CSV table of C-alpha atoms in Angstrom, one decimal:
chain,number,residue,atom,x,y,z
C,1,MET,CA,0.0,0.0,0.0
C,2,ALA,CA,1.4,3.4,-0.9
C,3,ASP,CA,2.5,5.4,2.1
C,4,LEU,CA,-0.3,7.7,3.2
C,5,ASP,CA,0.8,10.9,4.7
C,6,PHE,CA,-0.6,11.3,8.2
C,7,THR,CA,-1.6,14.9,7.6
C,8,GLN,CA,-3.4,14.0,4.4
C,9,VAL,CA,-5.4,11.3,6.2
C,10,VAL,CA,-6.4,13.7,8.9
C,11,ASP,CA,-7.3,16.4,6.3
C,12,GLN,CA,-9.5,14.0,4.4
C,13,HIS,CA,-11.3,12.2,7.3
C,14,HIS,CA,-11.3,14.1,10.5
C,15,ALA,CA,-14.5,15.9,9.9
C,16,ALA,CA,-16.5,12.8,9.0
C,17,LEU,CA,-15.0,10.9,12.0
C,18,PHE,CA,-15.9,13.7,14.3
C,19,ARG,CA,-19.6,13.7,13.2
C,20,PHE,CA,-19.8,10.0,13.7
C,21,ALA,CA,-18.1,10.2,17.1
C,22,LEU,CA,-20.4,13.0,18.1
C,23,SER,CA,-23.5,10.9,17.2
C,24,LEU,CA,-22.1,8.1,19.5
C,25,CYS,CA,-20.7,10.1,22.4
C,26,ARG,CA,-23.3,12.9,22.7
C,27,ASP,CA,-20.5,15.2,24.0
C,28,GLU,CA,-18.3,17.3,21.8
C,29,ASP,CA,-15.2,17.0,23.9
C,30,MET,CA,-15.5,13.3,24.2
C,31,ALA,CA,-16.1,13.0,20.4
C,32,ALA,CA,-12.9,15.1,19.7
C,33,GLU,CA,-11.0,12.9,22.1
C,34,LEU,CA,-12.3,9.8,20.4
C,35,VAL,CA,-11.2,11.1,17.0
C,36,GLN,CA,-7.7,12.0,18.3
C,37,GLN,CA,-7.4,8.5,19.8
C,38,THR,CA,-8.4,6.9,16.5
C,39,PHE,CA,-5.8,8.9,14.5
C,40,LEU,CA,-3.2,8.1,17.1
C,41,MET,CA,-4.0,4.4,16.5
C,42,TRP,CA,-3.8,5.0,12.8
C,43,GLY,CA,-0.3,6.5,13.3
C,44,THR,CA,0.9,3.4,15.0
C,45,ARG,CA,-1.1,0.6,13.3
C,46,GLY,CA,-2.1,2.1,10.0
C,47,HIS,CA,0.8,0.3,8.2
C,48,GLN,CA,-1.2,-3.0,8.8
C,49,LEU,CA,-3.8,-1.8,6.3
C,50,ARG,CA,-3.1,-3.3,2.9
C,51,ASP,CA,-5.9,-1.9,0.8
C,52,GLU,CA,-6.0,1.9,0.7
C,53,SER,CA,-9.7,1.9,-0.4
C,54,LYS,CA,-10.6,0.4,3.1
C,55,LEU,CA,-9.0,3.4,4.9
C,56,LYS,CA,-12.2,5.2,5.9
C,57,SER,CA,-13.9,1.9,6.9
C,58,TRP,CA,-10.8,1.1,9.0
C,59,LEU,CA,-11.0,4.5,10.8
C,60,LEU,CA,-14.7,4.2,11.4
C,61,THR,CA,-14.4,0.7,12.7
C,62,THR,CA,-11.5,1.6,15.0
C,63,LEU,CA,-13.4,4.6,16.3
C,64,HIS,CA,-16.5,2.5,17.0
C,65,ARG,CA,-14.4,-0.1,18.9
C,66,GLU,CA,-12.7,2.6,20.9
C,67,PHE,CA,-16.1,4.1,21.7
C,68,LEU,CA,-17.4,0.7,22.9
C,69,ALA,CA,-14.3,0.2,25.1
C,70,THR,CA,-14.7,3.6,26.6
C,71,ARG,CA,-18.4,3.3,27.2
C,72,ARG,CA,-17.9,0.3,29.4
C,73,ARG,CA,-16.2,2.5,32.0
C,74,GLU,CA,-18.6,5.3,32.0
C,75,SER,CA,-22.0,5.9,33.4
C,76,ARG,CA,-24.9,5.5,31.0
C,77,PHE,CA,-26.8,8.5,29.8
C,78,ALA,CA,-30.5,8.2,30.3
C,79,ASN,CA,-32.2,7.6,27.0
C,80,VAL,CA,-35.5,9.2,26.0
C,81,GLU,CA,-38.4,6.8,26.5
C,82,VAL,CA,-39.5,5.8,23.0
C,83,SER,CA,-42.7,3.8,22.6
C,84,ASP,CA,-42.3,0.3,21.3
C,85,ALA,CA,-45.1,0.8,18.9
C,86,VAL,CA,-43.2,3.2,16.7
C,87,HIS,CA,-42.7,1.2,13.5
C,88,GLU,CA,-46.0,2.2,12.0
C,89,LEU,CA,-45.8,6.0,12.7
C,90,PRO,CA,-46.7,8.1,9.8
C,91,GLN,CA,-43.7,9.8,8.0
C,92,ILE,CA,-42.8,13.3,9.1
C,93,PRO,CA,-44.6,16.0,7.2
C,94,SER,CA,-42.7,17.3,4.2
C,95,GLY,CA,-40.2,20.2,5.0
C,96,VAL,CA,-40.2,19.6,8.8
C,97,VAL,CA,-36.6,18.5,8.9
C,98,ASP,CA,-35.5,21.2,6.5
C,99,HIS,CA,-36.7,23.8,9.0
C,100,MET,CA,-34.6,22.4,11.8
C,101,ASP,CA,-31.0,23.3,12.4
C,102,SER,CA,-28.3,20.7,12.1
C,103,GLY,CA,-27.7,20.7,15.9
C,104,ALA,CA,-31.3,19.8,16.6
C,105,VAL,CA,-31.3,16.9,14.2
C,106,MET,CA,-28.0,15.6,15.7
C,107,GLU,CA,-29.5,15.9,19.2
C,108,ALA,CA,-32.4,13.8,18.1
C,109,LEU,CA,-30.0,11.2,16.7
C,110,GLN,CA,-28.0,11.3,20.0
C,111,GLN,CA,-31.1,10.4,22.0
C,112,ILE,CA,-31.7,7.1,20.2
C,113,ASP,CA,-30.4,4.2,22.1
C,114,GLU,CA,-26.8,3.3,21.3
C,115,LEU,CA,-27.5,0.0,19.6
C,116,HIS,CA,-29.5,1.7,16.9
C,117,ARG,CA,-27.7,4.9,16.8
C,118,ALA,CA,-24.4,3.7,15.2
C,119,PRO,CA,-25.9,2.1,12.1
C,120,LEU,CA,-28.2,5.0,11.6
C,121,ALA,CA,-25.3,7.4,11.9
C,122,LEU,CA,-23.3,5.6,9.3
C,123,PHE,CA,-26.3,5.4,7.0
C,124,TYR,CA,-27.0,9.1,7.1
C,125,LEU,CA,-23.5,10.5,7.6
C,126,GLU,CA,-21.5,8.2,5.4
C,127,ASP,CA,-24.2,7.1,2.9
C,128,MET,CA,-23.1,3.5,3.6
C,129,SER,CA,-25.0,0.5,2.3
C,130,TYR,CA,-26.4,-1.9,4.9
C,131,ARG,CA,-23.6,-4.3,3.9
C,132,GLU,CA,-20.9,-1.7,4.4
C,133,ILE,CA,-22.4,-0.8,7.8
C,134,ALA,CA,-22.4,-4.5,8.8
C,135,GLU,CA,-18.7,-4.7,7.9
C,136,THR,CA,-17.8,-1.5,9.7
C,137,LEU,CA,-19.7,-2.4,12.9
C,138,GLU,CA,-18.8,-6.1,12.6
C,139,VAL,CA,-22.4,-7.3,12.9
C,140,PRO,CA,-24.6,-9.4,10.5
C,141,THR,CA,-26.4,-7.7,7.7
C,142,GLY,CA,-29.8,-8.8,9.0
C,143,THR,CA,-29.0,-7.1,12.3
C,144,VAL,CA,-28.1,-3.9,10.5
C,145,MET,CA,-31.4,-4.0,8.7
C,146,SER,CA,-33.4,-4.4,11.9
C,147,ARG,CA,-31.5,-1.7,13.7
C,148,LEU,CA,-31.9,0.7,10.8
C,149,SER,CA,-35.6,0.0,10.8
C,150,ARG,CA,-36.0,0.6,14.5
C,151,GLY,CA,-33.5,3.4,14.6
C,152,LYS,CA,-35.3,5.3,11.9
C,153,ALA,CA,-38.6,4.9,13.7
C,154,GLN,CA,-37.2,6.2,16.9
C,155,LEU,CA,-35.6,9.2,15.1
C,156,ARG,CA,-38.9,9.9,13.3
C,157,GLN,CA,-40.7,10.0,16.7
C,158,LEU,CA,-38.1,12.3,18.2
C,159,LEU,CA,-38.1,14.7,15.3
C,160,ARG,CA,-41.9,14.7,15.4
C,161,ILE,CA,-41.8,15.6,19.1
C,162,ASP,CA,-39.2,18.3,18.4
C,163,ASP,CA,-41.4,19.8,15.6
C,164,ASP,CA,-44.5,19.7,17.8
C,165,GLU,CA,-42.7,21.5,20.6
C,166,ARG,CA,-41.5,24.1,18.1
C,167,ARG,CA,-45.0,24.7,16.8
C,168,GLN,CA,-46.4,25.1,20.3
C,169,LYS,CA,-43.7,27.6,21.2
C,170,PHE,CA,-44.5,29.6,18.1
C,171,GLN,CA,-48.2,29.5,19.0
C,172,LEU,CA,-47.6,30.6,22.5
C,173,MET,CA,-45.6,33.5,21.2
C,174,GLY,CA,-48.3,34.4,18.7
C,175,ILE,CA,-45.8,34.0,15.9
C,176,PRO,CA,-47.2,32.4,12.7
C,177,MET,CA,-45.2,29.4,11.5
C,178,VAL,CA,-43.3,30.1,8.3
C,179,GLU,CA,-43.8,27.1,6.1
C,180,GLU,CA,-41.8,26.4,3.0
C,181,GLN,CA,-42.2,29.2,0.6
C,182,THR,CA,-42.3,28.9,-3.2
C,183,HIS,CA,-41.4,31.6,-5.6
C,184,GLY,CA,-42.5,32.3,-9.1
M,1,MET,CA,-41.8,-10.5,-1.0
M,2,ASP,CA,-44.9,-8.9,0.5
M,3,LYS,CA,-45.5,-5.3,1.2
M,4,ARG,CA,-44.3,-5.3,4.8
M,5,GLN,CA,-41.1,-7.1,3.8
M,6,ALA,CA,-40.5,-4.7,0.9
M,7,ARG,CA,-40.8,-1.7,3.3
M,8,PHE,CA,-38.4,-3.3,5.7
M,9,VAL,CA,-35.8,-3.8,2.9
M,10,LEU,CA,-36.5,-0.4,1.2
M,11,GLN,CA,-36.0,1.6,4.4
M,12,ALA,CA,-32.3,0.5,4.2
M,13,CYS,CA,-32.0,1.8,0.6
M,14,ARG,CA,-29.8,4.7,-0.2
M,15,ASP,CA,-30.3,7.3,-3.0
M,16,ALA,CA,-31.8,5.8,-6.1
M,17,GLY,CA,-29.1,4.1,-8.1
M,18,SER,CA,-26.7,3.5,-5.2
M,19,ASP,CA,-27.8,0.0,-4.5
M,20,VAL,CA,-28.7,-1.4,-8.0
M,21,SER,CA,-26.4,-4.3,-7.6
M,22,ASP,CA,-28.0,-5.6,-4.4
M,23,ALA,CA,-30.3,-8.5,-5.2
M,24,GLN,CA,-32.5,-8.0,-2.1
M,25,LEU,CA,-33.1,-4.3,-2.8
M,26,THR,CA,-33.7,-5.0,-6.5
M,27,GLU,CA,-36.5,-7.4,-5.6
M,28,ALA,CA,-38.0,-4.8,-3.2
M,29,HIS,CA,-37.8,-2.1,-5.9
M,30,ALA,CA,-39.8,-4.4,-8.2
M,31,CYS,CA,-42.6,-4.2,-5.7
M,32,LEU,CA,-42.8,-0.4,-6.1
M,33,GLU,CA,-44.0,-0.8,-9.7
M,34,ARG,CA,-46.9,-3.0,-8.6
M,35,ASP,CA,-47.9,-1.0,-5.5
M,36,PRO,CA,-48.6,2.8,-5.9
M,37,GLU,CA,-49.1,3.2,-2.1
M,38,LEU,CA,-45.7,1.6,-1.5
M,39,ALA,CA,-44.2,3.8,-4.2
M,40,ALA,CA,-45.6,6.9,-2.6
M,41,TRP,CA,-44.3,5.9,0.8
M,42,PHE,CA,-40.8,5.2,-0.7
M,43,GLU,CA,-40.7,8.6,-2.3
M,44,VAL,CA,-41.4,10.3,1.0
M,45,GLU,CA,-38.9,8.0,2.8
M,46,GLN,CA,-36.1,8.9,0.4
M,47,ALA,CA,-36.9,12.6,0.6
M,48,GLU,CA,-36.9,12.4,4.4
M,49,ASP,CA,-33.6,10.5,4.5
M,50,GLY,CA,-32.1,13.1,2.2
M,51,SER,CA,-33.1,15.9,4.5
M,52,ILE,CA,-31.8,14.2,7.6
M,53,ALA,CA,-28.5,13.3,5.9
M,54,ARG,CA,-28.0,16.9,4.7
M,55,LYS,CA,-28.6,18.3,8.2
M,56,LEU,CA,-26.3,15.8,9.9
M,57,ARG,CA,-23.5,16.3,7.5
M,58,GLY,CA,-23.8,20.1,8.1
M,59,VAL,CA,-22.9,19.7,11.8
M,60,PRO,CA,-19.9,22.0,12.4
M,61,VAL,CA,-16.5,20.5,13.4
M,62,PRO,CA,-14.4,22.2,16.1
M,63,GLU,CA,-12.0,24.6,14.5
M,64,ASN,CA,-9.0,23.4,16.5
M,65,LEU,CA,-9.6,19.6,16.1
M,66,HIS,CA,-7.4,19.3,13.0
M,67,GLU,CA,-4.4,21.0,14.8
M,68,ALA,CA,-5.1,19.1,18.0
M,69,ILE,CA,-4.8,15.8,16.1
M,70,LEU,CA,-1.6,16.7,14.5
M,71,ALA,CA,-0.1,18.1,17.7
M,72,ARG,CA,-1.0,14.9,19.7
M,73,HIS,CA,0.5,12.8,17.0
M,74,ALA,CA,3.7,14.8,17.1
M,75,ALA,CA,3.9,14.5,20.8
M,76,VAL,CA,4.2,10.7,20.5
M,77,ALA,CA,7.8,9.8,19.6
M,78,PRO,CA,7.8,8.0,16.3
M,79,GLU,CA,9.9,4.8,15.7
M,80,PRO,CA,13.1,5.6,13.7
M,81,GLU,CA,12.7,5.2,9.9
M,82,VAL,CA,14.9,2.5,8.2
M,83,SER,CA,17.0,4.3,5.5
M,84,PRO,CA,17.1,2.9,2.0
M,85,SER,CA,20.8,2.0,2.2
M,86,ARG,CA,20.2,0.1,5.4
M,87,ARG,CA,17.4,-1.9,3.6
M,88,ARG,CA,19.9,-3.0,0.9
M,89,PHE,CA,22.3,-4.2,3.5
M,90,VAL,CA,19.5,-6.2,5.1
M,91,ALA,CA,18.6,-7.8,1.8
M,92,LEU,CA,22.3,-8.9,1.3
M,93,ALA,CA,22.4,-10.3,4.8
M,94,LEU,CA,19.3,-12.2,4.2
M,95,ALA,CA,20.8,-13.8,1.1
M,96,ALA,CA,24.0,-14.7,3.0
M,97,SER,CA,22.7,-16.3,6.2
M,98,VAL,CA,19.3,-17.7,7.4
M,99,VAL,CA,20.2,-17.0,11.0
M,100,ALA,CA,21.4,-13.4,10.3
M,101,LEU,CA,18.2,-13.0,8.1
M,102,ALA,CA,15.9,-13.9,11.0
M,103,ALA,CA,17.8,-11.7,13.5
M,104,VAL,CA,17.9,-8.6,11.2
M,105,THR,CA,14.3,-9.1,10.1
M,106,VAL,CA,13.1,-9.1,13.6
M,107,LEU,CA,15.2,-6.1,14.5
M,108,MET,CA,14.6,-4.0,11.3
M,109,LEU,CA,11.1,-5.0,10.2
M,110,ARG,CA,9.2,-5.2,13.4
M,111,PRO,CA,5.9,-3.4,13.4
M,112,ALA,CA,5.8,-0.1,15.2
M,113,ARG,CA,4.4,-0.5,18.7
M,114,PRO,CA,2.5,2.3,20.4
M,115,THR,CA,4.6,4.1,23.0
M,116,VAL,CA,2.7,3.8,26.3
M,117,ASP,CA,5.4,4.4,28.9
M,118,LEU,CA,5.7,7.1,31.5
M,119,ALA,CA,7.9,9.3,29.3
M,120,ALA,CA,5.2,9.2,26.6
M,121,PHE,CA,2.5,9.9,29.1
M,122,ARG,CA,4.4,12.9,30.4
M,123,ARG,CA,5.1,14.2,26.9
M,124,GLU,CA,1.5,14.0,25.8
M,125,MET,CA,0.0,15.4,28.9
M,126,GLN,CA,2.5,18.3,28.9
M,127,ALA,CA,1.7,19.0,25.3
M,128,SER,CA,-2.0,19.0,26.0
M,129,VAL,CA,-1.7,21.9,28.5
M,130,SER,CA,1.4,23.8,27.4
M,131,GLY,CA,-0.4,25.6,24.6
M,132,GLY,CA,-3.6,26.3,26.6
M,133,VAL,CA,-6.3,23.7,27.3
M,134,ARG,CA,-10.0,23.9,26.7
M,135,LEU,CA,-11.8,22.8,29.9
M,136,SER,CA,-15.1,20.9,29.8
M,137,PHE,CA,-16.3,22.1,33.2
M,138,THR,CA,-15.2,25.1,35.2
M,139,HIS,CA,-15.6,25.7,39.0
M,140,ALA,CA,-13.5,27.1,41.8
M,141,ASP,CA,-14.5,24.3,44.1
M,142,THR,CA,-12.3,21.2,43.4
M,143,ALA,CA,-14.9,18.9,45.0
M,144,GLN,CA,-17.3,19.9,42.2
M,145,LEU,CA,-14.6,19.2,39.6
M,146,GLN,CA,-13.9,15.8,41.1
M,147,GLN,CA,-17.6,15.0,41.1
M,148,TRP,CA,-17.8,15.9,37.4
M,149,LEU,CA,-14.9,13.6,36.6
M,150,GLN,CA,-16.6,10.8,38.6
M,151,GLU,CA,-20.0,11.3,36.8
M,152,LYS,CA,-18.6,11.6,33.3
M,153,ARG,CA,-15.6,9.3,33.3
M,154,GLY,CA,-16.0,7.1,36.4
M,155,LEU,CA,-12.8,8.6,38.0
M,156,SER,CA,-12.9,8.3,41.8
M,157,GLY,CA,-11.2,6.8,44.8
M,158,TYR,CA,-8.3,9.3,44.9
M,159,VAL,CA,-7.4,12.1,47.2
M,160,ILE,CA,-6.1,15.5,46.0
M,161,PRO,CA,-2.5,16.0,47.1
M,162,ALA,CA,-2.2,17.9,50.4
M,163,GLY,CA,-0.2,20.7,48.8
M,164,LEU,CA,-3.0,21.5,46.3
M,165,ARG,CA,-6.0,21.3,48.7
M,166,GLY,CA,-5.9,25.0,49.5
M,167,GLN,CA,-5.6,26.1,45.9
M,168,PRO,CA,-8.8,27.2,44.1
M,169,GLY,CA,-9.8,25.2,41.1
M,170,ILE,CA,-10.2,26.5,37.5
M,171,GLY,CA,-11.8,23.6,35.7
M,172,CYS,CA,-11.4,20.0,34.5
M,173,ARG,CA,-11.7,17.8,31.4
M,174,SER,CA,-10.9,14.3,30.5
M,175,TRP,CA,-9.1,12.2,27.8
M,176,THR,CA,-8.5,8.6,27.1
M,177,TRP,CA,-5.0,7.3,27.2
M,178,ASN,CA,-4.0,3.7,26.5
M,179,GLY,CA,-7.7,2.8,26.8
M,180,GLN,CA,-8.1,4.4,30.2
M,181,PRO,CA,-9.8,7.6,31.2
M,182,VAL,CA,-7.5,10.4,32.3
M,183,GLY,CA,-8.8,13.2,34.5
M,184,LEU,CA,-7.3,16.7,34.5
M,185,ILE,CA,-7.9,19.2,37.2
M,186,CYS,CA,-6.4,22.7,36.8
M,187,PHE,CA,-5.5,24.7,39.9
M,188,LYS,CA,-5.0,28.5,40.1
M,189,ILE,CA,-1.7,29.6,41.6
M,190,GLU,CA,0.0,33.0,42.0
M,191,ASN,CA,0.7,35.5,39.2
M,192,GLY,CA,-2.2,34.2,37.1
M,193,LYS,CA,-0.6,30.9,36.5
M,194,ALA,CA,-1.9,27.4,36.9
M,195,VAL,CA,-0.7,23.9,37.6
M,196,HIS,CA,-2.3,20.8,36.1
M,197,LEU,CA,-3.0,17.6,37.9
M,198,PHE,CA,-3.6,14.4,35.8
M,199,ILE,CA,-5.2,11.4,37.3
M,200,LEU,CA,-5.1,7.9,35.7
M,201,ASP,CA,-5.3,4.2,36.7
M,202,ARG,CA,-1.7,3.3,37.3
M,203,ARG,CA,-2.1,0.1,35.3
M,204,ALA,CA,-2.4,2.1,32.0
M,205,VAL,CA,1.3,3.0,32.3
M,206,PRO,CA,3.5,-0.1,32.5
M,207,ASP,CA,6.5,1.7,34.1
M,208,ALA,CA,4.5,4.0,36.4
M,209,PRO,CA,6.1,4.7,39.8
M,210,LYS,CA,4.8,2.3,42.4
M,211,ASP,CA,5.0,4.6,45.4
M,212,ALA,CA,4.4,8.2,46.5
M,213,SER,CA,8.0,9.3,45.8
M,214,PRO,CA,7.7,11.9,43.0
M,215,ARG,CA,9.8,11.4,39.8
M,216,VAL,CA,10.5,14.8,38.5
M,217,ALA,CA,11.4,15.8,34.9
M,218,ASN,CA,11.9,19.0,33.0
M,219,SER,CA,11.3,19.8,29.4
M,220,ASP,CA,10.9,23.0,27.3
M,221,GLY,CA,10.5,25.2,30.3
M,222,TRP,CA,8.0,23.0,32.0
M,223,SER,CA,8.3,20.6,34.9
M,224,SER,CA,6.3,17.5,35.8
M,225,ALA,CA,6.2,15.2,38.8
M,226,ALA,CA,4.8,11.7,38.7
M,227,TRP,CA,3.9,9.5,41.7
M,228,SER,CA,1.4,6.9,42.7
M,229,GLU,CA,-0.9,6.4,45.6
M,230,GLY,CA,-2.6,3.0,45.6
M,231,GLU,CA,-3.9,2.3,42.1
M,232,THR,CA,-3.8,6.0,41.1
M,233,LEU,CA,-1.1,7.6,39.1
M,234,PHE,CA,-0.7,11.3,39.5
M,235,LEU,CA,1.1,13.6,37.2
M,236,LEU,CA,1.5,17.3,38.2
M,237,VAL,CA,2.6,19.6,35.4
M,238,GLY,CA,3.5,23.3,35.6
M,239,GLU,CA,5.5,25.9,33.8
M,240,GLY,CA,8.8,26.7,35.4
M,241,SER,CA,11.3,24.9,37.6
M,242,SER,CA,10.8,21.7,39.5
M,243,ASP,CA,11.2,23.6,42.8
M,244,GLN,CA,8.2,25.7,41.9
M,245,LEU,CA,6.2,22.6,41.2
M,246,THR,CA,7.2,20.2,44.0
M,247,ARG,CA,6.0,22.7,46.7
M,248,PHE,CA,2.5,21.6,45.8
M,249,LEU,CA,3.2,17.9,46.5
C-alpha cells in the first residue's frame, strides 16, 4: 500500500470521523478525544492496512471499537423513552426536517439508544449501504437492517416531538409558523 | 416478497441508483412498480432520508480539532525510519545467512508499537496543556470538579495531594490514554498561572512509579512530577522549575 501521509489522512477524514463520534458520544469534547485516539492508532497501526480503499472503513471501525471500550467504563446516559409501537408511525410532514438546524437533528439522533444509533449514523453521515455498515460495525447484515428500521422509527418520533414543541412555542408566542415558501 | 417485507428492505435503501447491484433491494424495488401506495411511501422516505442526511453532514466540526490531532501525533515519539541504504544491507544479509536473516528481520522489520510508557504519558500530557487547554467544566470548588470527573468518566477513589488542597480550582476535562480515562484538574496559583493535575489508573502506564516518591522531569521550560498512591497515578505539570512545582506535593 502506498505510504499515506498522516496529515493527508487527517485532512480527508477528521470531519467525518468527528460527526460519527459526536453521534455516538453525545458530547463534543469526548467526540474530539475519540477522534484523536483513532488517529493516534492510525499513526501506530495504519501500516497494517493493505488496501488503501478500506482506509475510511478502518478508521470508522476503529473509532467505534474505541467508543465501545470507553463506554464500558462510563455511566450510561438516560435515553429518552420511546414507545415500542413506533414502527408504523406516519412519516414526518414534508419540509419539517428542512426547517430544523443541524444541531437539533444531531441531538435527536443522539437520543436514540446506542444499539440503533451507530448504524443510523453511518447510514446518514457516510451514505453506507447496509452491507458496508455491517462490515464496519462487525455485525450481521440482518442485524443492521433491523437496527436501521427501529432506529429510523425512533428518530422519526423524536423529530416529530421536536417539531410539535417548536410549533407550540410559536403558537404561545403568537408568531405564525413560516412554512416552506415557493417563488415564481 | 410482500409489502411489509418490501418496506423493511427499502428503508435501508440509499439514494436511487446506489444499490442497484443488491439483489434484495432489487427485488424490493420491483414491488414499487406493482404498488402505488408503497411507491408513494418510498418517495417520502427517500426525501426524508435526504433531508436528515444533509442536516447531519452540516454539523460543524471544532476549528481546532485538526491541529489538535496533528499536535497529539507529534507528541508521541515515532519509531526511527529505516533508511534505503540500510534496507539494501538487510537484503544482502538475508541472502547470505538464514540466522542473520531472522535476526535482522526481527530487528529491522518489526511493526511499530504504540509508546505507552511514563515518558510518553508525560510528553503527551504536557503537550495537552502547554499551549492552553479547553476545559469541559469550570468551577473554583475542586470537589465539584472531582464530582464531574466521577460522573462523566468514572474517576474516583483518589485524594487531591495535600499541597493542592488549599488552591482554588479552575476547571477540568478528560481524555482517554491507552484505553483508560485520564482526568485533568487545573488549579490556580499565584501570578495568574496554573498547575495541572492528571489522574489515571496506574495500570495504564507499565513503568509508572509504584510509590508516592515523585519522579520529576523538566522539558521545554515545564516541569512534571509523577507518583502513585494506591492504584492511582498522579502527574502534576506546571510551567517553570521543578522547585516551583514540588512545593505543591
